[in-house]
Structures are given as structure tokens and as C-alpha cells.
Amino acid sequence: MTLSIKDIQAPIQDVMANFEGKFRSFMKSDVFLLDKIMNYIVKRKGKQMRPMFVFLSAGTGGDINEMAYRGAALIELLHTATLVHDDVVDDSNYRRGFFSINALWKNKIAVLVGDYLLSRGLLLSIDNEDFEQLKIVSNAVREMSEGELLQIAKARRLDITEEVYYDIIRQKTASLIASCCAVGASAAGLNKEQINMFREFGEKVGMAFQIKDDLFDYGTAEIGKPLGIDIKEKKMTLPLIYALNHAKRSEKRHIINLVKNKSHKSAKVKEVIAFVKDSGGIEYSNEVMRRYSNEAIALMNDFPESDYKTSLIQLVQFTIERKK
């Protein structure tokens, strides 16, 4: 039976409740409009997996203290800033089923809100001299931007190799989860080698998480995004890359043509999905995803057993077993 987020949160239930109050205070503004938007952002929070990775890493490594709270808030502030800006760039009106900031308050205000969140995160770290944490998270934001640009550059030609795909998801997704775990370890006072071990743990979890997300494009479960959306957006993900690498030249040319020129037609998207499934792309991607998650769990072997460590490992399992 798959554990729920609530079950996994059990050892840090009080910590997460405290974090919500602290996070609200970190976002507070004297400007009425800004405060109204901050309240809206807090209300539409998701599973809060990022703070969970911070707190469970801190607990596994030692102690959950005020620095851990600030580290979790820093990550949420900077990540939320990037999401607000992303919605403007993508002209997106929805985020996790809610109206986006730009949909409700227009682009100019959304950009300024993103800037405000970024500055709040930076000041939170600087005012408390959490320079190590700021360095960890700033590196993650840089990598996320580079990953997005790499994907855009490669997507135009549809020539993404498996190695380039791993580079893209490591930067776009895994770098953020890696920073969560490294921030938690840093707050717990661990040494550089141990912090790096947690960073590597988070990176492997992030790789598994993104591959799972990419697999949803070929599934039938209720997952919050239409089937085949990645194909329609001409995104080359692992199942498709593997299938193309093992196809005959003529078949490969045909499928690439469908993705490039006919992905707006539902029947053609279904043809691509069927091709991927028949070529073993789903099985291969599942295998790679499980390899990354197993490698992540193995990195925790040297740390003492605790409720925090148990939940951290359960959170890894949740990322690859989730239904959406």
C-alpha cells in the first residue's frame, strides 16, 4: 500500500505547522496589494514536498532548528518567484488548478511579485548570515535557468540524446531537490562531505521524480495533465528518446515528423504513444527511475536509523509510486 504524504509527514507534523506560520511572516508586506497576493500564494500551496525534504534531511542529519526553517523558506520563496515568472513567460493562466498571478493581476504585477519574492529570500539569508544556504540555493536557481535554456535550444531540432536529457532534468528538476537536502544537512551542522552526500541524494531523487513525471504522459491515470501533452509541446523525454534510439531509420524519421509537424492531431499523438509503448520505452524508463531511487536510498545507509530517516526514504518511494 502506497503511503500518503500525511503518513510520511508524521515525524515533522508540528514542524510543518510551525513552518506555515513562519513562512507567512517571511512573506508579509505593508503594501496592501502585495500582502493580498502573498496570502493568495500561501493558500494555494501544494504537497509541500520541498520543505519536507529540508526538514527530514535536517532531522536525519542531526537537528531541526531555526536555520532549517529559514532554509526551507528561502527555497520556497526563490522557487515560487521562478514559478510566477514562468507563468508570465508561458502566458499560463493556471497553476495547479488555481488561477496564476498573471491571470488575476496581469503580467506587470506578476513580474514585480516574482522580484519581491526573490528579494525576500535573499534578505532572509543575508540578515541571518546564512551564506552557505544562500550559495546552495542560488546555485540551484542558476542550474534551473540553464536547464530550461538548454531544453529550449535542443527542442528546436528534436535531437536530444539520452545524455543531454539527463543533463536537462538534472538542472531543471533535480538541482532544486538536491538543494533542499543540502540545505537541511547544512542547517543540521554536518560537514562538507556529508552535505554533499545529501545533495547527491536529493539529485538522484529529483532525477527519479522527473522521469516519473515524464512517464505520466504515456499513462491513463488521472494525473492533472492531458495525455500526450509533452508530445504536443514537442518535448523529448526518456521514453521517446529510448524508443527512437531503437527504431529503424525509416520508422524514426516517421515518428520525428509526427512530433515535429503533426503533434496537434490527437490521432498522431496516439500513434507516437503506441510506438513508445511497443518499443519498450516505458519499461526502460521505469528501470532507470528505480535505479536512481535505489542509489539515493543507498546513500543514507551511513546515517543512524530514526523516524526522520524512515520518512525520508518513504518520501523517495512516494516520488516514484505517486499517481499524479
mmCIF file of C-alpha atoms in Angstrom:
data_model
loop_
_atom_site.group_PDB
_atom_site.id
_atom_site.type_symbol
_atom_site.label_atom_id
_atom_site.label_comp_id
_atom_site.label_asym_id
_atom_site.label_seq_id
_atom_site.Cartn_x
_atom_site.Cartn_y
_atom_site.Cartn_z
ATOM 1 C CA MET A 1 0.000 0.000 0.000
ATOM 2 C CA THR A 2 1.356 3.430 -1.008
ATOM 3 C CA LEU A 3 1.851 5.787 1.910
ATOM 4 C CA SER A 4 0.212 9.199 1.812
ATOM 5 C CA ILE A 5 2.064 12.466 2.287
ATOM 6 C CA LYS A 6 0.274 12.806 5.635
ATOM 7 C CA ASP A 7 1.720 9.471 6.849
ATOM 8 C CA ILE A 8 5.215 10.439 5.716
ATOM 9 C CA GLN A 9 4.905 13.829 7.428
ATOM 10 C CA ALA A 10 4.161 12.257 10.832
ATOM 11 C CA PRO A 11 7.613 12.891 12.455
ATOM 12 C CA ILE A 12 7.570 16.527 11.296
ATOM 13 C CA GLN A 13 3.854 17.273 11.654
ATOM 14 C CA ASP A 14 4.421 20.035 14.237
ATOM 15 C CA VAL A 15 7.415 21.352 12.299
ATOM 16 C CA MET A 16 5.314 21.736 9.130
ATOM 17 C CA ALA A 17 2.555 23.511 11.091
ATOM 18 C CA ASN A 18 5.132 25.903 12.577
ATOM 19 C CA PHE A 19 6.678 26.431 9.162
ATOM 20 C CA GLU A 20 3.407 27.660 7.680
ATOM 21 C CA GLY A 21 3.215 30.457 10.259
ATOM 22 C CA LYS A 22 6.882 31.374 9.846
ATOM 23 C CA PHE A 23 6.604 31.353 6.064
ATOM 24 C CA ARG A 24 3.608 33.706 6.195
ATOM 25 C CA SER A 25 5.597 36.125 8.351
ATOM 26 C CA PHE A 26 8.563 35.995 5.930
ATOM 27 C CA MET A 27 6.236 36.968 3.038
ATOM 28 C CA LYS A 28 4.436 39.774 4.876
ATOM 29 C CA SER A 29 4.335 43.206 3.284
ATOM 30 C CA ASP A 30 2.991 46.622 4.303
ATOM 31 C CA VAL A 31 1.698 47.169 0.787
ATOM 32 C CA PHE A 32 -1.959 46.061 0.758
ATOM 33 C CA LEU A 33 -1.987 44.691 -2.817
ATOM 34 C CA LEU A 34 1.257 42.782 -2.261
ATOM 35 C CA ASP A 35 0.022 41.337 1.035
ATOM 36 C CA LYS A 36 -3.212 40.222 -0.652
ATOM 37 C CA ILE A 37 -1.217 38.408 -3.379
ATOM 38 C CA MET A 38 1.115 36.817 -0.790
ATOM 39 C CA ASN A 39 -1.926 35.422 1.056
ATOM 40 C CA TYR A 40 -3.219 34.008 -2.220
ATOM 41 C CA ILE A 41 0.127 32.292 -2.880
ATOM 42 C CA VAL A 42 0.222 30.734 0.620
ATOM 43 C CA LYS A 43 -3.364 29.463 0.287
ATOM 44 C CA ARG A 44 -2.702 27.535 -2.928
ATOM 45 C CA LYS A 45 0.351 25.634 -1.697
ATOM 46 C CA GLY A 46 0.706 22.058 -2.951
ATOM 47 C CA LYS A 47 2.062 18.949 -1.214
ATOM 48 C CA GLN A 48 4.977 20.985 0.226
ATOM 49 C CA MET A 49 7.486 18.311 -0.661
ATOM 50 C CA ARG A 50 10.358 20.807 -0.809
ATOM 51 C CA PRO A 51 10.100 21.855 2.877
ATOM 52 C CA MET A 52 9.629 18.185 3.764
ATOM 53 C CA PHE A 53 12.941 17.303 2.102
ATOM 54 C CA VAL A 54 14.635 20.129 4.036
ATOM 55 C CA PHE A 55 13.237 19.130 7.448
ATOM 56 C CA LEU A 56 13.610 15.366 7.023
ATOM 57 C CA SER A 57 17.207 15.841 5.835
ATOM 58 C CA ALA A 58 17.938 18.082 8.831
ATOM 59 C CA GLY A 59 16.345 15.544 11.201
ATOM 60 C CA THR A 60 18.210 12.621 9.623
ATOM 61 C CA GLY A 61 21.499 14.501 9.864
ATOM 62 C CA GLY A 62 21.010 15.920 13.351
ATOM 63 C CA ASP A 63 18.570 18.593 14.439
ATOM 64 C CA ILE A 64 15.696 20.700 13.059
ATOM 65 C CA ASN A 65 16.491 24.247 14.163
ATOM 66 C CA GLU A 66 15.672 27.849 13.168
ATOM 67 C CA MET A 67 18.235 27.714 10.363
ATOM 68 C CA ALA A 68 16.335 24.778 8.853
ATOM 69 C CA TYR A 69 13.112 26.845 8.916
ATOM 70 C CA ARG A 70 14.883 29.737 7.206
ATOM 71 C CA GLY A 71 16.436 27.377 4.634
ATOM 72 C CA ALA A 72 13.046 25.870 3.786
ATOM 73 C CA ALA A 73 11.550 29.373 3.490
ATOM 74 C CA LEU A 74 14.433 30.529 1.265
ATOM 75 C CA ILE A 75 13.832 27.640 -1.136
ATOM 76 C CA GLU A 76 10.067 28.237 -1.207
ATOM 77 C CA LEU A 77 10.497 31.981 -1.779
ATOM 78 C CA LEU A 78 13.015 31.608 -4.601
ATOM 79 C CA HIS A 79 11.189 28.690 -6.210
ATOM 80 C CA THR A 80 7.820 30.495 -6.044
ATOM 81 C CA ALA A 81 9.480 33.530 -7.663
ATOM 82 C CA THR A 82 10.631 31.356 -10.590
ATOM 83 C CA LEU A 83 7.132 29.832 -10.965
ATOM 84 C CA VAL A 84 5.457 33.264 -11.025
ATOM 85 C CA HIS A 85 7.909 34.414 -13.702
ATOM 86 C CA ASP A 86 7.468 31.121 -15.639
ATOM 87 C CA ASP A 87 3.706 31.672 -15.822
ATOM 88 C CA VAL A 88 4.316 35.107 -17.350
ATOM 89 C CA VAL A 89 6.803 33.714 -19.896
ATOM 90 C CA ASP A 90 4.462 30.813 -20.795
ATOM 91 C CA ASP A 91 1.358 33.064 -20.785
ATOM 92 C CA SER A 92 -0.197 30.471 -18.475
ATOM 93 C CA ASN A 93 -3.487 31.212 -16.734
ATOM 94 C CA TYR A 94 -3.417 28.276 -14.323
ATOM 95 C CA ARG A 95 -1.012 26.783 -11.802
ATOM 96 C CA ARG A 96 -2.048 23.507 -10.064
ATOM 97 C CA GLY A 97 -5.724 24.141 -10.790
ATOM 98 C CA PHE A 98 -5.682 27.727 -9.456
ATOM 99 C CA PHE A 99 -5.547 30.947 -11.428
ATOM 100 C CA SER A 100 -1.959 32.132 -11.894
ATOM 101 C CA ILE A 101 -0.834 35.511 -10.547
ATOM 102 C CA ASN A 102 -0.601 36.979 -14.063
ATOM 103 C CA ALA A 103 -4.139 35.750 -14.869
ATOM 104 C CA LEU A 104 -5.579 37.595 -11.863
ATOM 105 C CA TRP A 105 -3.333 40.667 -11.649
ATOM 106 C CA LYS A 106 -1.722 40.919 -15.136
ATOM 107 C CA ASN A 107 1.893 40.469 -16.225
ATOM 108 C CA LYS A 108 3.457 43.650 -14.845
ATOM 109 C CA ILE A 109 2.278 42.944 -11.295
ATOM 110 C CA ALA A 110 3.246 39.241 -11.606
ATOM 111 C CA VAL A 111 6.819 40.145 -12.615
ATOM 112 C CA LEU A 112 7.093 42.593 -9.692
ATOM 113 C CA VAL A 113 5.694 39.949 -7.301
ATOM 114 C CA GLY A 114 8.333 37.482 -8.523
ATOM 115 C CA ASP A 115 11.014 40.117 -7.925
ATOM 116 C CA TYR A 116 9.633 40.777 -4.431
ATOM 117 C CA LEU A 117 9.716 37.070 -3.519
ATOM 118 C CA LEU A 118 13.290 36.818 -4.782
ATOM 119 C CA SER A 119 14.393 39.816 -2.715
ATOM 120 C CA ARG A 120 12.634 38.493 0.419
ATOM 121 C CA GLY A 121 14.512 35.218 0.087
ATOM 122 C CA LEU A 122 17.863 36.937 -0.398
ATOM 123 C CA LEU A 123 17.318 39.289 2.558
ATOM 124 C CA LEU A 124 16.164 36.449 4.813
ATOM 125 C CA SER A 125 19.522 34.725 4.301
ATOM 126 C CA ILE A 126 21.670 37.865 4.375
ATOM 127 C CA ASP A 127 20.029 39.280 7.519
ATOM 128 C CA ASN A 128 20.708 35.992 9.345
ATOM 129 C CA GLU A 129 24.132 35.433 7.749
ATOM 130 C CA ASP A 130 23.025 32.093 6.271
ATOM 131 C CA PHE A 131 25.564 32.486 3.471
ATOM 132 C CA GLU A 132 26.176 28.749 2.953
ATOM 133 C CA GLN A 133 22.455 28.170 2.405
ATOM 134 C CA LEU A 134 22.188 31.146 0.069
ATOM 135 C CA LYS A 135 25.071 29.763 -2.001
ATOM 136 C CA ILE A 136 23.422 26.307 -2.219
ATOM 137 C CA VAL A 137 20.038 27.675 -3.331
ATOM 138 C CA SER A 138 21.454 30.337 -5.683
ATOM 139 C CA ASN A 139 23.403 27.612 -7.497
ATOM 140 C CA ALA A 140 20.167 25.626 -7.877
ATOM 141 C CA VAL A 141 18.322 28.631 -9.375
ATOM 142 C CA ARG A 142 21.212 29.167 -11.814
ATOM 143 C CA GLU A 143 21.102 25.490 -12.842
ATOM 144 C CA MET A 144 17.317 25.572 -13.286
ATOM 145 C CA SER A 145 17.642 28.547 -15.659
ATOM 146 C CA GLU A 146 20.444 26.845 -17.611
ATOM 147 C CA GLY A 147 18.405 23.638 -17.854
ATOM 148 C CA GLU A 148 15.381 25.493 -19.255
ATOM 149 C CA LEU A 149 17.529 27.258 -21.858
ATOM 150 C CA LEU A 150 19.295 24.004 -22.807
ATOM 151 C CA GLN A 151 15.914 22.322 -23.327
ATOM 152 C CA ILE A 152 14.638 25.220 -25.469
ATOM 153 C CA ALA A 153 17.806 25.165 -27.596
ATOM 154 C CA LYS A 154 17.638 21.399 -28.152
ATOM 155 C CA ALA A 155 13.854 21.172 -28.600
ATOM 156 C CA ARG A 156 14.018 23.178 -31.828
ATOM 157 C CA ARG A 157 15.930 20.370 -33.534
ATOM 158 C CA LEU A 158 14.461 17.351 -31.687
ATOM 159 C CA ASP A 159 17.972 15.886 -31.419
ATOM 160 C CA ILE A 160 18.154 15.295 -27.677
ATOM 161 C CA THR A 161 20.290 12.290 -26.737
ATOM 162 C CA GLU A 162 19.793 10.316 -23.538
ATOM 163 C CA GLU A 163 22.847 12.047 -22.004
ATOM 164 C CA VAL A 164 21.528 15.534 -22.854
ATOM 165 C CA TYR A 165 18.105 14.576 -21.444
ATOM 166 C CA TYR A 166 19.765 13.633 -18.126
ATOM 167 C CA ASP A 167 21.647 16.952 -18.136
ATOM 168 C CA ILE A 168 18.393 18.856 -18.688
ATOM 169 C CA ILE A 169 16.403 17.146 -15.923
ATOM 170 C CA ARG A 170 19.360 17.251 -13.520
ATOM 171 C CA GLN A 171 19.457 21.022 -13.921
ATOM 172 C CA LYS A 172 15.729 21.734 -14.302
ATOM 173 C CA THR A 173 14.307 19.488 -11.576
ATOM 174 C CA ALA A 174 16.931 17.555 -9.634
ATOM 175 C CA SER A 175 19.027 20.604 -8.709
ATOM 176 C CA LEU A 176 16.159 22.022 -6.631
ATOM 177 C CA ILE A 177 15.524 18.826 -4.641
ATOM 178 C CA ALA A 178 19.306 18.477 -4.229
ATOM 179 C CA SER A 179 19.416 21.985 -2.747
ATOM 180 C CA CYS A 180 16.574 21.128 -0.321
ATOM 181 C CA CYS A 181 18.514 18.166 1.065
ATOM 182 C CA ALA A 182 21.831 20.053 1.150
ATOM 183 C CA VAL A 183 20.199 22.996 2.970
ATOM 184 C CA GLY A 184 18.725 20.624 5.582
ATOM 185 C CA ALA A 185 22.101 18.941 6.086
ATOM 186 C CA SER A 186 23.852 22.322 6.319
ATOM 187 C CA ALA A 187 21.351 23.568 8.929
ATOM 188 C CA ALA A 188 21.989 20.401 10.971
ATOM 189 C CA GLY A 189 25.688 21.322 11.124
ATOM 190 C CA LEU A 190 27.040 18.421 9.058
ATOM 191 C CA ASN A 191 30.473 18.593 7.425
ATOM 192 C CA LYS A 192 31.044 19.373 3.716
ATOM 193 C CA GLU A 193 31.358 15.707 2.722
ATOM 194 C CA GLN A 194 28.068 14.830 4.441
ATOM 195 C CA ILE A 195 26.298 17.881 2.985
ATOM 196 C CA ASN A 196 27.490 16.780 -0.454
ATOM 197 C CA MET A 197 26.133 13.280 0.229
ATOM 198 C CA PHE A 198 22.702 14.765 0.961
ATOM 199 C CA ARG A 199 22.982 16.948 -2.150
ATOM 200 C CA GLU A 200 23.737 13.844 -4.249
ATOM 201 C CA PHE A 201 20.856 12.003 -2.547
ATOM 202 C CA GLY A 202 18.463 14.833 -3.487
ATOM 203 C CA GLU A 203 19.774 14.950 -7.045
ATOM 204 C CA LYS A 204 19.100 11.231 -7.566
ATOM 205 C CA VAL A 205 15.616 11.594 -6.065
ATOM 206 C CA GLY A 206 14.989 14.544 -8.392
ATOM 207 C CA MET A 207 16.067 12.518 -11.430
ATOM 208 C CA ALA A 208 13.665 9.727 -10.453
ATOM 209 C CA PHE A 209 10.902 12.290 -9.782
ATOM 210 C CA GLN A 210 11.200 13.854 -13.254
ATOM 211 C CA ILE A 211 11.307 10.503 -15.058
ATOM 212 C CA LYS A 212 8.114 9.544 -13.203
ATOM 213 C CA ASP A 213 6.551 12.833 -14.364
ATOM 214 C CA ASP A 214 7.566 12.102 -17.944
ATOM 215 C CA LEU A 215 6.046 8.611 -17.721
ATOM 216 C CA PHE A 216 2.653 10.137 -16.845
ATOM 217 C CA ASP A 217 2.465 11.401 -20.434
ATOM 218 C CA TYR A 218 2.045 7.785 -21.561
ATOM 219 C CA GLY A 219 -0.299 6.588 -18.809
ATOM 220 C CA THR A 220 -4.036 6.571 -18.288
ATOM 221 C CA ALA A 221 -4.339 7.657 -14.648
ATOM 222 C CA GLU A 222 -5.830 10.981 -13.528
ATOM 223 C CA ILE A 223 -2.624 12.959 -13.383
ATOM 224 C CA GLY A 224 -3.593 16.597 -13.701
ATOM 225 C CA LYS A 225 -2.286 16.971 -17.267
ATOM 226 C CA PRO A 226 -3.794 15.727 -20.550
ATOM 227 C CA LEU A 227 -2.319 12.570 -22.040
ATOM 228 C CA GLY A 228 0.402 13.269 -24.576
ATOM 229 C CA ILE A 229 0.935 16.901 -23.529
ATOM 230 C CA ASP A 230 4.746 16.554 -23.734
ATOM 231 C CA ILE A 231 4.441 15.201 -27.279
ATOM 232 C CA LYS A 232 2.125 18.081 -28.247
ATOM 233 C CA GLU A 233 4.706 20.501 -26.829
ATOM 234 C CA LYS A 234 7.466 18.672 -28.765
ATOM 235 C CA LYS A 235 9.330 17.725 -25.573
ATOM 236 C CA MET A 236 11.741 14.836 -25.979
ATOM 237 C CA THR A 237 11.562 12.741 -22.815
ATOM 238 C CA LEU A 238 13.239 9.446 -21.885
ATOM 239 C CA PRO A 239 10.510 7.005 -23.096
ATOM 240 C CA LEU A 240 10.502 8.615 -26.561
ATOM 241 C CA ILE A 241 14.298 9.029 -26.738
ATOM 242 C CA TYR A 242 14.805 5.334 -25.932
ATOM 243 C CA ALA A 243 12.160 4.240 -28.451
ATOM 244 C CA LEU A 244 13.697 6.364 -31.234
ATOM 245 C CA ASN A 245 17.193 5.060 -30.463
ATOM 246 C CA HIS A 246 15.956 1.500 -31.010
ATOM 247 C CA ALA A 247 13.845 2.147 -34.112
ATOM 248 C CA LYS A 248 14.659 1.515 -37.778
ATOM 249 C CA ARG A 249 15.769 4.616 -39.653
ATOM 250 C CA SER A 250 12.528 4.932 -41.649
ATOM 251 C CA GLU A 251 10.366 4.486 -38.542
ATOM 252 C CA LYS A 252 12.482 7.008 -36.625
ATOM 253 C CA ARG A 253 12.088 9.553 -39.437
ATOM 254 C CA HIS A 254 8.305 8.981 -39.494
ATOM 255 C CA ILE A 255 7.882 9.438 -35.712
ATOM 256 C CA ILE A 256 10.075 12.573 -35.602
ATOM 257 C CA ASN A 257 7.981 14.006 -38.453
ATOM 258 C CA LEU A 258 4.784 13.327 -36.457
ATOM 259 C CA VAL A 259 6.169 15.042 -33.346
ATOM 260 C CA LYS A 260 7.558 17.978 -35.314
ATOM 261 C CA ASN A 261 4.672 18.642 -37.708
ATOM 262 C CA LYS A 262 1.536 16.769 -36.638
ATOM 263 C CA SER A 263 1.540 16.696 -32.828
ATOM 264 C CA HIS A 264 -1.551 18.965 -32.810
ATOM 265 C CA LYS A 265 -3.597 15.990 -34.097
ATOM 266 C CA SER A 266 -4.851 13.601 -31.390
ATOM 267 C CA ALA A 267 -4.658 10.549 -33.651
ATOM 268 C CA LYS A 268 -0.984 11.245 -34.416
ATOM 269 C CA VAL A 269 -0.186 11.729 -30.705
ATOM 270 C CA LYS A 270 -1.811 8.346 -30.008
ATOM 271 C CA GLU A 271 0.355 6.814 -32.731
ATOM 272 C CA VAL A 272 3.506 8.173 -31.058
ATOM 273 C CA ILE A 273 2.358 6.875 -27.650
ATOM 274 C CA ALA A 274 1.678 3.408 -29.131
ATOM 275 C CA PHE A 275 5.120 3.429 -30.806
ATOM 276 C CA VAL A 276 6.837 4.256 -27.479
ATOM 277 C CA LYS A 277 4.936 1.535 -25.625
ATOM 278 C CA ASP A 278 5.635 -1.101 -28.302
ATOM 279 C CA SER A 279 9.353 -0.184 -28.362
ATOM 280 C CA GLY A 280 9.906 -0.791 -24.630
ATOM 281 C CA GLY A 281 10.325 2.901 -23.776
ATOM 282 C CA ILE A 282 8.057 2.660 -20.718
ATOM 283 C CA GLU A 283 9.825 -0.393 -19.239
ATOM 284 C CA TYR A 284 13.256 1.121 -19.818
ATOM 285 C CA SER A 285 12.286 4.459 -18.213
ATOM 286 C CA ASN A 286 10.799 2.671 -15.190
ATOM 287 C CA GLU A 287 14.036 0.723 -14.830
ATOM 288 C CA VAL A 288 16.169 3.918 -14.918
ATOM 289 C CA MET A 289 13.815 5.646 -12.457
ATOM 290 C CA ARG A 290 14.105 2.773 -9.966
ATOM 291 C CA ARG A 291 17.867 2.693 -10.357
ATOM 292 C CA TYR A 292 18.110 6.373 -9.385
ATOM 293 C CA SER A 293 15.789 5.908 -6.394
ATOM 294 C CA ASN A 294 17.724 2.837 -5.171
ATOM 295 C CA GLU A 295 21.016 4.716 -5.481
ATOM 296 C CA ALA A 296 19.535 7.603 -3.471
ATOM 297 C CA ILE A 297 18.341 5.317 -0.662
ATOM 298 C CA ALA A 298 21.757 3.584 -0.523
ATOM 299 C CA LEU A 299 23.404 6.973 0.204
ATOM 300 C CA MET A 300 21.513 7.120 3.510
ATOM 301 C CA ASN A 301 22.979 3.803 4.781
ATOM 302 C CA ASP A 302 25.686 5.523 6.849
ATOM 303 C CA PHE A 303 23.246 7.672 8.827
ATOM 304 C CA PRO A 304 21.686 6.309 12.041
ATOM 305 C CA GLU A 305 18.161 4.902 11.987
ATOM 306 C CA SER A 306 15.439 7.361 13.061
ATOM 307 C CA ASP A 307 11.827 8.279 12.309
ATOM 308 C CA TYR A 308 13.171 11.118 10.167
ATOM 309 C CA LYS A 309 15.328 8.793 8.075
ATOM 310 C CA THR A 310 12.440 6.325 7.679
ATOM 311 C CA SER A 311 10.167 9.128 6.425
ATOM 312 C CA LEU A 312 12.884 10.471 4.118
ATOM 313 C CA ILE A 313 13.192 7.050 2.469
ATOM 314 C CA GLN A 314 9.391 6.784 2.306
ATOM 315 C CA LEU A 315 9.347 10.172 0.562
ATOM 316 C CA VAL A 316 11.705 8.740 -2.084
ATOM 317 C CA GLN A 317 9.349 5.794 -2.556
ATOM 318 C CA PHE A 318 6.383 8.172 -2.755
ATOM 319 C CA THR A 319 8.007 10.112 -5.614
ATOM 320 C CA ILE A 320 8.182 7.013 -7.816
ATOM 321 C CA GLU A 321 4.864 5.427 -6.766
ATOM 322 C CA ARG A 322 2.639 8.550 -6.848
ATOM 323 C CA LYS A 323 -0.365 8.602 -9.153
ATOM 324 C CA LYS A 324 -0.034 12.274 -10.113
#
